Coordinates of C-alpha atoms and ligand atoms in Angstrom, one line a residue:
X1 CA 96.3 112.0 124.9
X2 CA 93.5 112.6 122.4
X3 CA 94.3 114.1 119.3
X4 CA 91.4 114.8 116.1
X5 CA 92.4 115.6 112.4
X6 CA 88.8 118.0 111.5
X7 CA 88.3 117.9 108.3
X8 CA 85.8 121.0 106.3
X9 CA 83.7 120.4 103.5
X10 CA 83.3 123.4 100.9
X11 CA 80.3 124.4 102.3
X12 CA 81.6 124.9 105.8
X13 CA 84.1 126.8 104.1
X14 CA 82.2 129.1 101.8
X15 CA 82.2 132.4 103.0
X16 CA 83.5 134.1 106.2
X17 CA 80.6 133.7 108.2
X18 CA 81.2 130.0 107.8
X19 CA 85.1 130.0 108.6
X20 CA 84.0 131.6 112.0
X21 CA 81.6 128.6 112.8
X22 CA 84.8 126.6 111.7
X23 CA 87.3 128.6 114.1
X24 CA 84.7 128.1 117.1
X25 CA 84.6 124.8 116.2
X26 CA 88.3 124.3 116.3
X27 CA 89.1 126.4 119.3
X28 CA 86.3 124.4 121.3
X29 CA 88.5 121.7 121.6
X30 CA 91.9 121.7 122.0
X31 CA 92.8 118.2 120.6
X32 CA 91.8 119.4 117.3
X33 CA 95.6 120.3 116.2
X34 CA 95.0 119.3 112.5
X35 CA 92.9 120.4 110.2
X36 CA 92.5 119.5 106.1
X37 CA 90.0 122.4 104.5
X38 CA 88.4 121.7 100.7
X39 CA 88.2 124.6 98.0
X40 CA 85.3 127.5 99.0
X41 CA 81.9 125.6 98.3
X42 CA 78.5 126.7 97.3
X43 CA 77.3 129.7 99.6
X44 CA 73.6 128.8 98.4
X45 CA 72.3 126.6 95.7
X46 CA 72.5 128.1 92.6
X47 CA 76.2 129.2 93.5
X48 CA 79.5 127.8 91.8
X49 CA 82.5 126.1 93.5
X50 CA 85.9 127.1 93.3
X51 CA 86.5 123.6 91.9
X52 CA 84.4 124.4 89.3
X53 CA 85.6 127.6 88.7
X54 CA 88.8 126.7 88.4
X55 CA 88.4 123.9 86.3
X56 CA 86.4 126.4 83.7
X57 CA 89.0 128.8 83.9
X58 CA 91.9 126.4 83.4
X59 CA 89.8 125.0 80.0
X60 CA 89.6 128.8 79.1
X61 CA 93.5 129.1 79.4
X62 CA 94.5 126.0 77.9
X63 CA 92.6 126.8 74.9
X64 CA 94.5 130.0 74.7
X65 CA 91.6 131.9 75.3
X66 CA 91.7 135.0 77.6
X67 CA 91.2 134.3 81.3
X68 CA 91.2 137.6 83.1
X69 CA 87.0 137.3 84.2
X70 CA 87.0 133.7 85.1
X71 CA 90.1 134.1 87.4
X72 CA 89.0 137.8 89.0
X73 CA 85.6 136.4 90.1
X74 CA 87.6 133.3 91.5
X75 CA 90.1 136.1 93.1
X76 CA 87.2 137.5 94.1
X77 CA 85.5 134.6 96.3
X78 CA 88.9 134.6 98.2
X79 CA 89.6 137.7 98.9
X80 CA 85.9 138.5 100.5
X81 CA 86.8 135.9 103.0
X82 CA 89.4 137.7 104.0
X83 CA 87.8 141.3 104.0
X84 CA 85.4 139.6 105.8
X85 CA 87.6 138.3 108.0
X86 CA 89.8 141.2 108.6
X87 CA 92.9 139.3 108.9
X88 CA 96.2 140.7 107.4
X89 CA 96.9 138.6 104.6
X90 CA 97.8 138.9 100.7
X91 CA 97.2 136.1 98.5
X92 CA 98.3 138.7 95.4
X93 CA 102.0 136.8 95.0
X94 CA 99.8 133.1 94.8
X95 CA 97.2 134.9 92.2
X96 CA 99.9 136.3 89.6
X97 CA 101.9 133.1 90.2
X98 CA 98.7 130.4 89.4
X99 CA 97.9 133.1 86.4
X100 CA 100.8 132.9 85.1
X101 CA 100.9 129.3 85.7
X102 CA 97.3 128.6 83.6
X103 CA 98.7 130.4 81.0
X104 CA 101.4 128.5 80.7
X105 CA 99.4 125.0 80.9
X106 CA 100.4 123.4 83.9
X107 CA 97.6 121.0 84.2
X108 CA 94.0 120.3 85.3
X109 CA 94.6 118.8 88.6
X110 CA 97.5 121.9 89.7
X111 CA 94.6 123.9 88.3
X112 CA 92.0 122.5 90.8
X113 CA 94.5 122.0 93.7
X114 CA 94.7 126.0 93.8
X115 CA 90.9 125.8 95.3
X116 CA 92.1 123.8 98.8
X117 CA 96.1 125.4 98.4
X118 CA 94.6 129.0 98.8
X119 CA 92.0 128.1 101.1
X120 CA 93.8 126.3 103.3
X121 CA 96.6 129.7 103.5
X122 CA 93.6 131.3 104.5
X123 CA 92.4 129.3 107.0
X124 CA 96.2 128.7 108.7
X125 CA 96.1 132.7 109.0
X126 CA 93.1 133.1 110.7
X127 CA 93.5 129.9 113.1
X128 CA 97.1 130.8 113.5
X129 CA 98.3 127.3 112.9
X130 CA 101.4 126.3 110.3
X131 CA 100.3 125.8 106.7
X132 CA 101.5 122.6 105.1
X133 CA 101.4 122.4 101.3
X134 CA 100.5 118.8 100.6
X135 CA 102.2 118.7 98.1
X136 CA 105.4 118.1 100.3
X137 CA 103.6 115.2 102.1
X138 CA 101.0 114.1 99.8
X139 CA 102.6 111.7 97.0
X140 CA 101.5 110.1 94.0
X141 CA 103.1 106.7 92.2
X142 CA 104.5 107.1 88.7
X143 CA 101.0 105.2 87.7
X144 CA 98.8 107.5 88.8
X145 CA 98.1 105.4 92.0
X146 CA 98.8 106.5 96.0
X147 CA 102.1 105.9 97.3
X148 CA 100.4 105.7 100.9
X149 CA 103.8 104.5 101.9
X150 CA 105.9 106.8 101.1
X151 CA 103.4 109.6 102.6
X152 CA 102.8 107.8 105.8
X153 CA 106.9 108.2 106.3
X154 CA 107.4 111.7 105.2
X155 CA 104.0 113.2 106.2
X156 CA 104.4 111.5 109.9
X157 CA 107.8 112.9 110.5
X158 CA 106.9 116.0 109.0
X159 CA 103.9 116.5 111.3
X160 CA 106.1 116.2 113.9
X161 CA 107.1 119.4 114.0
X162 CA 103.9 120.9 114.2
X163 CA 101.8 120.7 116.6
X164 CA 98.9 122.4 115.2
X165 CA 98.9 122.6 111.6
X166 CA 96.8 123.4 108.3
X167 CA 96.6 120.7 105.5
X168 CA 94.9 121.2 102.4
X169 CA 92.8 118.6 101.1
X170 CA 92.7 116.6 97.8
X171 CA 96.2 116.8 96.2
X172 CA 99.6 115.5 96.4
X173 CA 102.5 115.7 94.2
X174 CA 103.9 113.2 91.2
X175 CA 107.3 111.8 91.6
X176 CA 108.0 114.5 88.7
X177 CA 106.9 117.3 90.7
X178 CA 103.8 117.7 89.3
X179 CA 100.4 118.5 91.1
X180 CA 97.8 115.5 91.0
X181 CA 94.2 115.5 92.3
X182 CA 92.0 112.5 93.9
X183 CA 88.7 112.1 92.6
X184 CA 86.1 114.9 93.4
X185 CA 85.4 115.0 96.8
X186 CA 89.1 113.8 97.5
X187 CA 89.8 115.8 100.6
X188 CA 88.1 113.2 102.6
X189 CA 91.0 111.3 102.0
X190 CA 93.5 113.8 102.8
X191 CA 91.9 113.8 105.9
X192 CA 92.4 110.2 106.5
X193 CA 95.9 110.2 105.3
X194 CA 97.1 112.7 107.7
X195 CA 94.9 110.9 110.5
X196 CA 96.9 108.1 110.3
X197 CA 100.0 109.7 109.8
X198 CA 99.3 111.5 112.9
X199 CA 98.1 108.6 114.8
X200 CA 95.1 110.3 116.0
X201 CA 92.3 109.3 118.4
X202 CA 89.7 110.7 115.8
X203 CA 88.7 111.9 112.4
X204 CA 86.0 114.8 112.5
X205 CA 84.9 115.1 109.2
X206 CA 82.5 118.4 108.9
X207 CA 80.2 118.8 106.2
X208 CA 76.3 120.2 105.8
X209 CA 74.5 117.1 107.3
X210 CA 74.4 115.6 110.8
X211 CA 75.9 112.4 109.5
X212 CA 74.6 109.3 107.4
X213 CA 70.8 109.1 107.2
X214 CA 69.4 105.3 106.9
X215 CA 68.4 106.3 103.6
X216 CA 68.4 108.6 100.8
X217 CA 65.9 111.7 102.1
X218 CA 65.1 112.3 98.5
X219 CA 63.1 109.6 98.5
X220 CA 62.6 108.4 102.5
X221 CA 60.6 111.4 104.3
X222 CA 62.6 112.3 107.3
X223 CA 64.8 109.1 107.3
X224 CA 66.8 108.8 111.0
X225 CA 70.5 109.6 111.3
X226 CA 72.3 106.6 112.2
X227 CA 74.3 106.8 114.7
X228 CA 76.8 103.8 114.5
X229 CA 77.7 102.5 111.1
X230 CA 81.2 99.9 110.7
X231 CA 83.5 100.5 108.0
X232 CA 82.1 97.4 106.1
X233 CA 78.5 98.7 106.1
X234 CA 79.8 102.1 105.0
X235 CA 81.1 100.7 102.1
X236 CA 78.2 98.8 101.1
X237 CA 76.1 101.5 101.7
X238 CA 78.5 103.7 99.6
X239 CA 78.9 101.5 96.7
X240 CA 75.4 101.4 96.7
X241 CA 74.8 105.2 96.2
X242 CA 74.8 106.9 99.6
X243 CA 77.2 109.5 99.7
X244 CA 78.2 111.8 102.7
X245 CA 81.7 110.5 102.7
X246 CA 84.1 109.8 99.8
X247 CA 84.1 106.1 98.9
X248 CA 87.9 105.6 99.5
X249 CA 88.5 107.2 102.4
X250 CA 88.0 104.9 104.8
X251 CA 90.8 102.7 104.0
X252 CA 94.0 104.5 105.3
X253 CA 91.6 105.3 108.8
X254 CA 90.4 101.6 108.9
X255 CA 93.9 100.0 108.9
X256 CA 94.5 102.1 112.2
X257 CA 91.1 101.4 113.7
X258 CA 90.9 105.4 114.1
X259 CA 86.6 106.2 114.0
X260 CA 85.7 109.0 111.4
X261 CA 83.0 111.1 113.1
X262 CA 80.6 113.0 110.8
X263 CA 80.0 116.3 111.8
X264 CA 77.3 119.1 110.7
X265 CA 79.5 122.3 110.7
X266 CA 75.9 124.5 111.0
X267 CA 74.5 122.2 114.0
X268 CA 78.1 121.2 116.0
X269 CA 75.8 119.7 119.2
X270 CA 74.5 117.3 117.0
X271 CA 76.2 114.0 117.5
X272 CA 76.6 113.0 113.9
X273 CA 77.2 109.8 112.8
X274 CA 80.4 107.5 114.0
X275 CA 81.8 105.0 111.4
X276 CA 84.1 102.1 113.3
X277 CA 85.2 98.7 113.0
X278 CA 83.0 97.9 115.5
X279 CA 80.0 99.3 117.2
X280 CA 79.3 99.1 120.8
X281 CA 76.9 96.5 122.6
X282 CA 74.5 99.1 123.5
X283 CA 74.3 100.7 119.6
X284 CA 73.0 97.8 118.2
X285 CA 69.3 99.5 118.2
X286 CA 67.8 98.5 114.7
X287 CA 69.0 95.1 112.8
X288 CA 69.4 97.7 109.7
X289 CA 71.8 100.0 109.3
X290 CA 70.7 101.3 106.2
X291 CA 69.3 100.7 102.6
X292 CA 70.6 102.4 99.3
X293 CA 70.3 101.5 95.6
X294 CA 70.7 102.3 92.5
X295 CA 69.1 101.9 89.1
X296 CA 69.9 100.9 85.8
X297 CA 71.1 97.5 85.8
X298 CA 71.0 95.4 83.1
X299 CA 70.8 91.0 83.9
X300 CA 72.5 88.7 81.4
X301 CA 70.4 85.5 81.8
X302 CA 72.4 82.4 80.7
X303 CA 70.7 78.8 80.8
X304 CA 71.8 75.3 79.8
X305 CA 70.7 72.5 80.9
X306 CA 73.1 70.1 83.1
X307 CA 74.9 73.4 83.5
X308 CA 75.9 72.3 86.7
X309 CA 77.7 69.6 85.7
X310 CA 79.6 71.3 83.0
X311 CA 83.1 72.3 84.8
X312 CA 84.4 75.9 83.9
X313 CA 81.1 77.4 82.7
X314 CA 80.8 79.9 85.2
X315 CA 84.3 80.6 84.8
X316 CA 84.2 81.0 80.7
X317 CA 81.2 83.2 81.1
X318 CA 83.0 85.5 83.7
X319 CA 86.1 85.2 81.2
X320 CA 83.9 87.0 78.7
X321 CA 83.1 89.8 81.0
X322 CA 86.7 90.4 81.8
X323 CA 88.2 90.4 78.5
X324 CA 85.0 93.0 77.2
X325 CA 86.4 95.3 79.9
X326 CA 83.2 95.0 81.8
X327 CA 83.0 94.5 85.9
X328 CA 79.6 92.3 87.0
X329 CA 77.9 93.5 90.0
X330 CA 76.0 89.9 91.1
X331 CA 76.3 86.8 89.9
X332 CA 72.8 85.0 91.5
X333 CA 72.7 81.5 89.8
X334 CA 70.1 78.5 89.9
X335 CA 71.4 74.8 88.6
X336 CA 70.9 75.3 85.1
X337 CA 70.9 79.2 85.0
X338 CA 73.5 82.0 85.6
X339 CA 72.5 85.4 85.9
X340 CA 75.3 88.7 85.5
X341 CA 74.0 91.6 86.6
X342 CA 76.3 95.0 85.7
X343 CA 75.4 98.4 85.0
X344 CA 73.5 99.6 82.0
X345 CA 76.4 101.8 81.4
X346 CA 79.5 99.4 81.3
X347 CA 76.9 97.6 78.9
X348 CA 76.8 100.3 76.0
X349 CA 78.1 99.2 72.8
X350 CA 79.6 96.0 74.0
X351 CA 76.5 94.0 74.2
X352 CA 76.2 92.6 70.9
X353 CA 80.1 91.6 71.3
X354 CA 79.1 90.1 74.9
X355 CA 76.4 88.1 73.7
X356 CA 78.2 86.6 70.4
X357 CA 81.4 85.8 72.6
X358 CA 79.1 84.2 75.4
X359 CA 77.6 81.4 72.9
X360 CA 80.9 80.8 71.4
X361 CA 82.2 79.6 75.0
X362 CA 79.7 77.9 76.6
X363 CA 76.6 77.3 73.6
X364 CA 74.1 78.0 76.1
X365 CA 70.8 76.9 75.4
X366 CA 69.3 80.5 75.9
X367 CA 71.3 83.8 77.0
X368 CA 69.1 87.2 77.2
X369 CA 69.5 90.3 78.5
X370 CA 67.1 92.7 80.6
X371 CA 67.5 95.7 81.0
X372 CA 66.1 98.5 83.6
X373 CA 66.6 96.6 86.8
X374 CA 66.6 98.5 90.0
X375 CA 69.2 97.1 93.3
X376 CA 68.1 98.2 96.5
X377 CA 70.7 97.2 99.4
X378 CA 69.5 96.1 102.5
X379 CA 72.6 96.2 105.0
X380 CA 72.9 95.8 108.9
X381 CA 75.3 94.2 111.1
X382 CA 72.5 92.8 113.0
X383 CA 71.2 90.5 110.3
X384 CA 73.3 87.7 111.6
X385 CA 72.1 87.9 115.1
X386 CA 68.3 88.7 114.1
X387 CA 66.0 85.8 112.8
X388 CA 62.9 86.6 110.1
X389 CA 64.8 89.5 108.3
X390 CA 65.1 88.5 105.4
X391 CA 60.9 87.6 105.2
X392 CA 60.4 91.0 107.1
X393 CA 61.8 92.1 103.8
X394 CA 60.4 90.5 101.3
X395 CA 56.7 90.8 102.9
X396 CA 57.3 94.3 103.0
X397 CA 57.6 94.4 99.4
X398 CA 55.0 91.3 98.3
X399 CA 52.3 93.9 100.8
X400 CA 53.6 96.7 99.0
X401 CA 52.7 95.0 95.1
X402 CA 56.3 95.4 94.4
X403 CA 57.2 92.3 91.8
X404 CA 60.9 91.4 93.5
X405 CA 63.4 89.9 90.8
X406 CA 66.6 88.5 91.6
X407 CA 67.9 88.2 95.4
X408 CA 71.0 87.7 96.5
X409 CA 72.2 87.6 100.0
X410 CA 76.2 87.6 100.8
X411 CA 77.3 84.7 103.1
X412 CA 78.4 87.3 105.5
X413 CA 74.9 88.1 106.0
X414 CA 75.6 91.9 106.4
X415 CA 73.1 92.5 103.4
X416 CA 70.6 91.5 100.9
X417 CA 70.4 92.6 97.9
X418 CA 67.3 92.6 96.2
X419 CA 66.3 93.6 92.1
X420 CA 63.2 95.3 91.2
X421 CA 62.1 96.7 88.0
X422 CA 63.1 101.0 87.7
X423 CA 60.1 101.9 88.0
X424 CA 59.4 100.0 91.5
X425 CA 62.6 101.3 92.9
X426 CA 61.1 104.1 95.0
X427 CA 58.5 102.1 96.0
X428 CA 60.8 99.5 97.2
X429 CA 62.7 101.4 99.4
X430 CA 60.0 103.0 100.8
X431 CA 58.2 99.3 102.1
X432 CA 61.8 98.1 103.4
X433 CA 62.0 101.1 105.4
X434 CA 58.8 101.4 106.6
X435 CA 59.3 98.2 107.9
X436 CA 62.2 98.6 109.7
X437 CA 61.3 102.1 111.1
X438 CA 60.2 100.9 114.8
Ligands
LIG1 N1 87.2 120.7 96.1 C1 87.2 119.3 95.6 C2 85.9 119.0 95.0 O1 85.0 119.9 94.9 C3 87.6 118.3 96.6 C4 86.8 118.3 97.9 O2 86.0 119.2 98.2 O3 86.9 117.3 98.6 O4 85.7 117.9 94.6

């Protein structure tokens, strides 16, 4: 039988007239039993999230200031929805008890966990499904870390007894009893959880886009949607700047092999963009998926001669990294050279330490560093089937008088990843795309 966890972004979940687009949504399809809501999101661009207004407020309060604006006009945003709405419901009680709760410094994340808690009452109202707090089902280690676990018992058994249920997104609870938050953007990983819990046939995540875009549209005109992406690409793609989805929420969905669909809330025909473990025959169209990048890299060049021979060296230099606190991107090496490329920011004030401690363990013969270095991913699952990619690339940059400098493909062959200078970066990705756009 087919069952869907939807999840809602916080602009799908703005204002009233967006909670009805999400109630037709819901009611269009009766396998869509659960459903994880974030905190109310922009209504138009220069507007605040709750999120945001919560966490402002909570600084307010914690600094013993007085509160009572900040937390009316976040009253405020809820209880328009549900004038708007015209369902019966208070959320007074919840108001004077999260006050009071500021007040008496409870934390940041309970503090930003109100945003999904209250929505999410909301919402079960007005789809008259069960509200589950997450922080019964939703737990957190002692360290800080998921207890997926534990959450996968209690929140499976748990959703047992409901068969159609509200869950809000992005918190859990401490073993202490104490509210805890993902990462921004965490209630893409509620969603998962309680996918997997449930078992479903499909995660519907909802947001403001019709799913991934080949490439960043600030900087692609019109880039295509695609339409099949695997949970390996995703993650490159992800890592690599593109963002739709939150970066860790894929893994709790991937060890189930349950697809995530992404869904626009404002254009629900659309098909979206379905991430799997492995895309059907037919959907291998293009032999890219999709490029992204970043820039601001910075490339420690190392070079010795009858480095090659010298057993350990790569191993002393990476040793250097580690104990500086810093995590290396690529490591593209020649026989007497090693490159490390990491970000500019991990970089900061440690270079001078990274460069003294580098000589003292391998007295290289040179070691510099670059900065303002440019990565622009090329991934596709099609690359291993496809011959000449790789020079479709780089021709597409040599035609386009982009100078390329460092290249690095992964054995698996589901991406190259190629270094330019900053200021070639747009330029880059414009020629790679262009070349693949057929
Ligand atoms: N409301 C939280 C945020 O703004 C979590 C989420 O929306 O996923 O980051």
């Amino acid at each position: 039988m087919e069952l869907k966890v939807v999840k809602f972004g916080g602009s799908s979940l703005a204002d009233a007239t967006q909670f009805k687009k999400v109630k037709e949504i819901i009611t269009a399809d009766e396998s869509r039993r659960y459903v994880v809501p974030s905190a109310p999101g922009k209504r138009f661009s220069a507007d605040t999230k709750v999120t945001d207004m919560l966490y402002e407020c909570y600084e307010h309060a914690s600094k013993g200031e007085n509160i009572d604006v900040l937390f009316d006009n976040i009253r405020e945003r809820y209880n328009s929805i549900i004038k708007d709405l015209g369902i019966d419901l208070s959320l007074e009680d919840d108001f004077c008890a999260i006050k009071y709760a500021f007040r008496h410094k409870s934390g940041r994340d309970y503090a930003a966990s109100r945003g999904e808690y209250l929505n999410g009452k909301i919402l079960a109202k007005y789809l008259e499904y069960d509200f589950i707090d997450a922080a019964n089902v939703i737990f957190f280690k002692i360290d800080g870390t998921f207890d997926s676990e534990r959450t996968n018992e209690v929140l499976s058994e748990t959703l047992k007894n409901h068969t159609h249920a509200v869950i809000p997104g992005f918190y859990g609870s401490m073993p202490n009893d104490t509210i805890k938050t993902f990462s921004r953007g965490g209630s893409d990983i509620t969603g998962s959880i309680v996918a997997r819990a449930a078992n479903v046939t499909l995660y519907e995540n909802w947001t403001d886009v019709s799913g991934f875009m080949m490439a960043d549209p600030r900087i692609i005109k019109n880039p295509k949607t695609i339409e099949y992406i695997t949970y390996r690409e995703l993650r490159e793609l992800s890592y690599m700047g593109a963002t739709v989805l939150h970066e860790d929420a894929v893994f709790p969905v991937r060890m189930m092999g349950i697809p995530i669909n992404i869904k626009n809330t404002n254009a629900p025909d659309d098909k979206g963009t379905m991430i799997v473990s492995e895309a059907p025959e037919e959907a291998t169209g293009s032999v890219i998926t999709g490029i992204a990048g970043k820039k601001n890299f910075s490339v420690i060049r190392i070079e010795k001669d009858m480095m090659n021979q010298e057993l350990g060296f790569g191993r002393r230099v990476l040793e250097v990294f580690e104990k500086c606190g810093v995590s290396f991107e690529h490591l593209p090496s020649g026989i007497d050279t090693m490159s490390v490329v990491v970000s500019e920011n991990a970089l900061e004030e440690k270079r001078d330490h990274i460069m003294t401690e580098i000589c003292k363990a391998v007295n290289p013969d040179h070691v510099t560093i670059e900065d303002g270095y440019a990565l622009v991913a090329v991934v596709g699952r099609g690359m291993v089937s496809t011959k000449g990619t790789a020079s479709k690339v780089f021709s597409s940059l040599s035609d386009g008088g982009v100078n390329i400098k460092m290249i690095d493909q992964g054995s698996s062959e589901l991406n190259i990843i190629i270094g330019v200078r900053n200021e070639d970066f747009e330029k880059a990705m414009n020629c790679i795309y262009s070349a693949f756009d057929n």
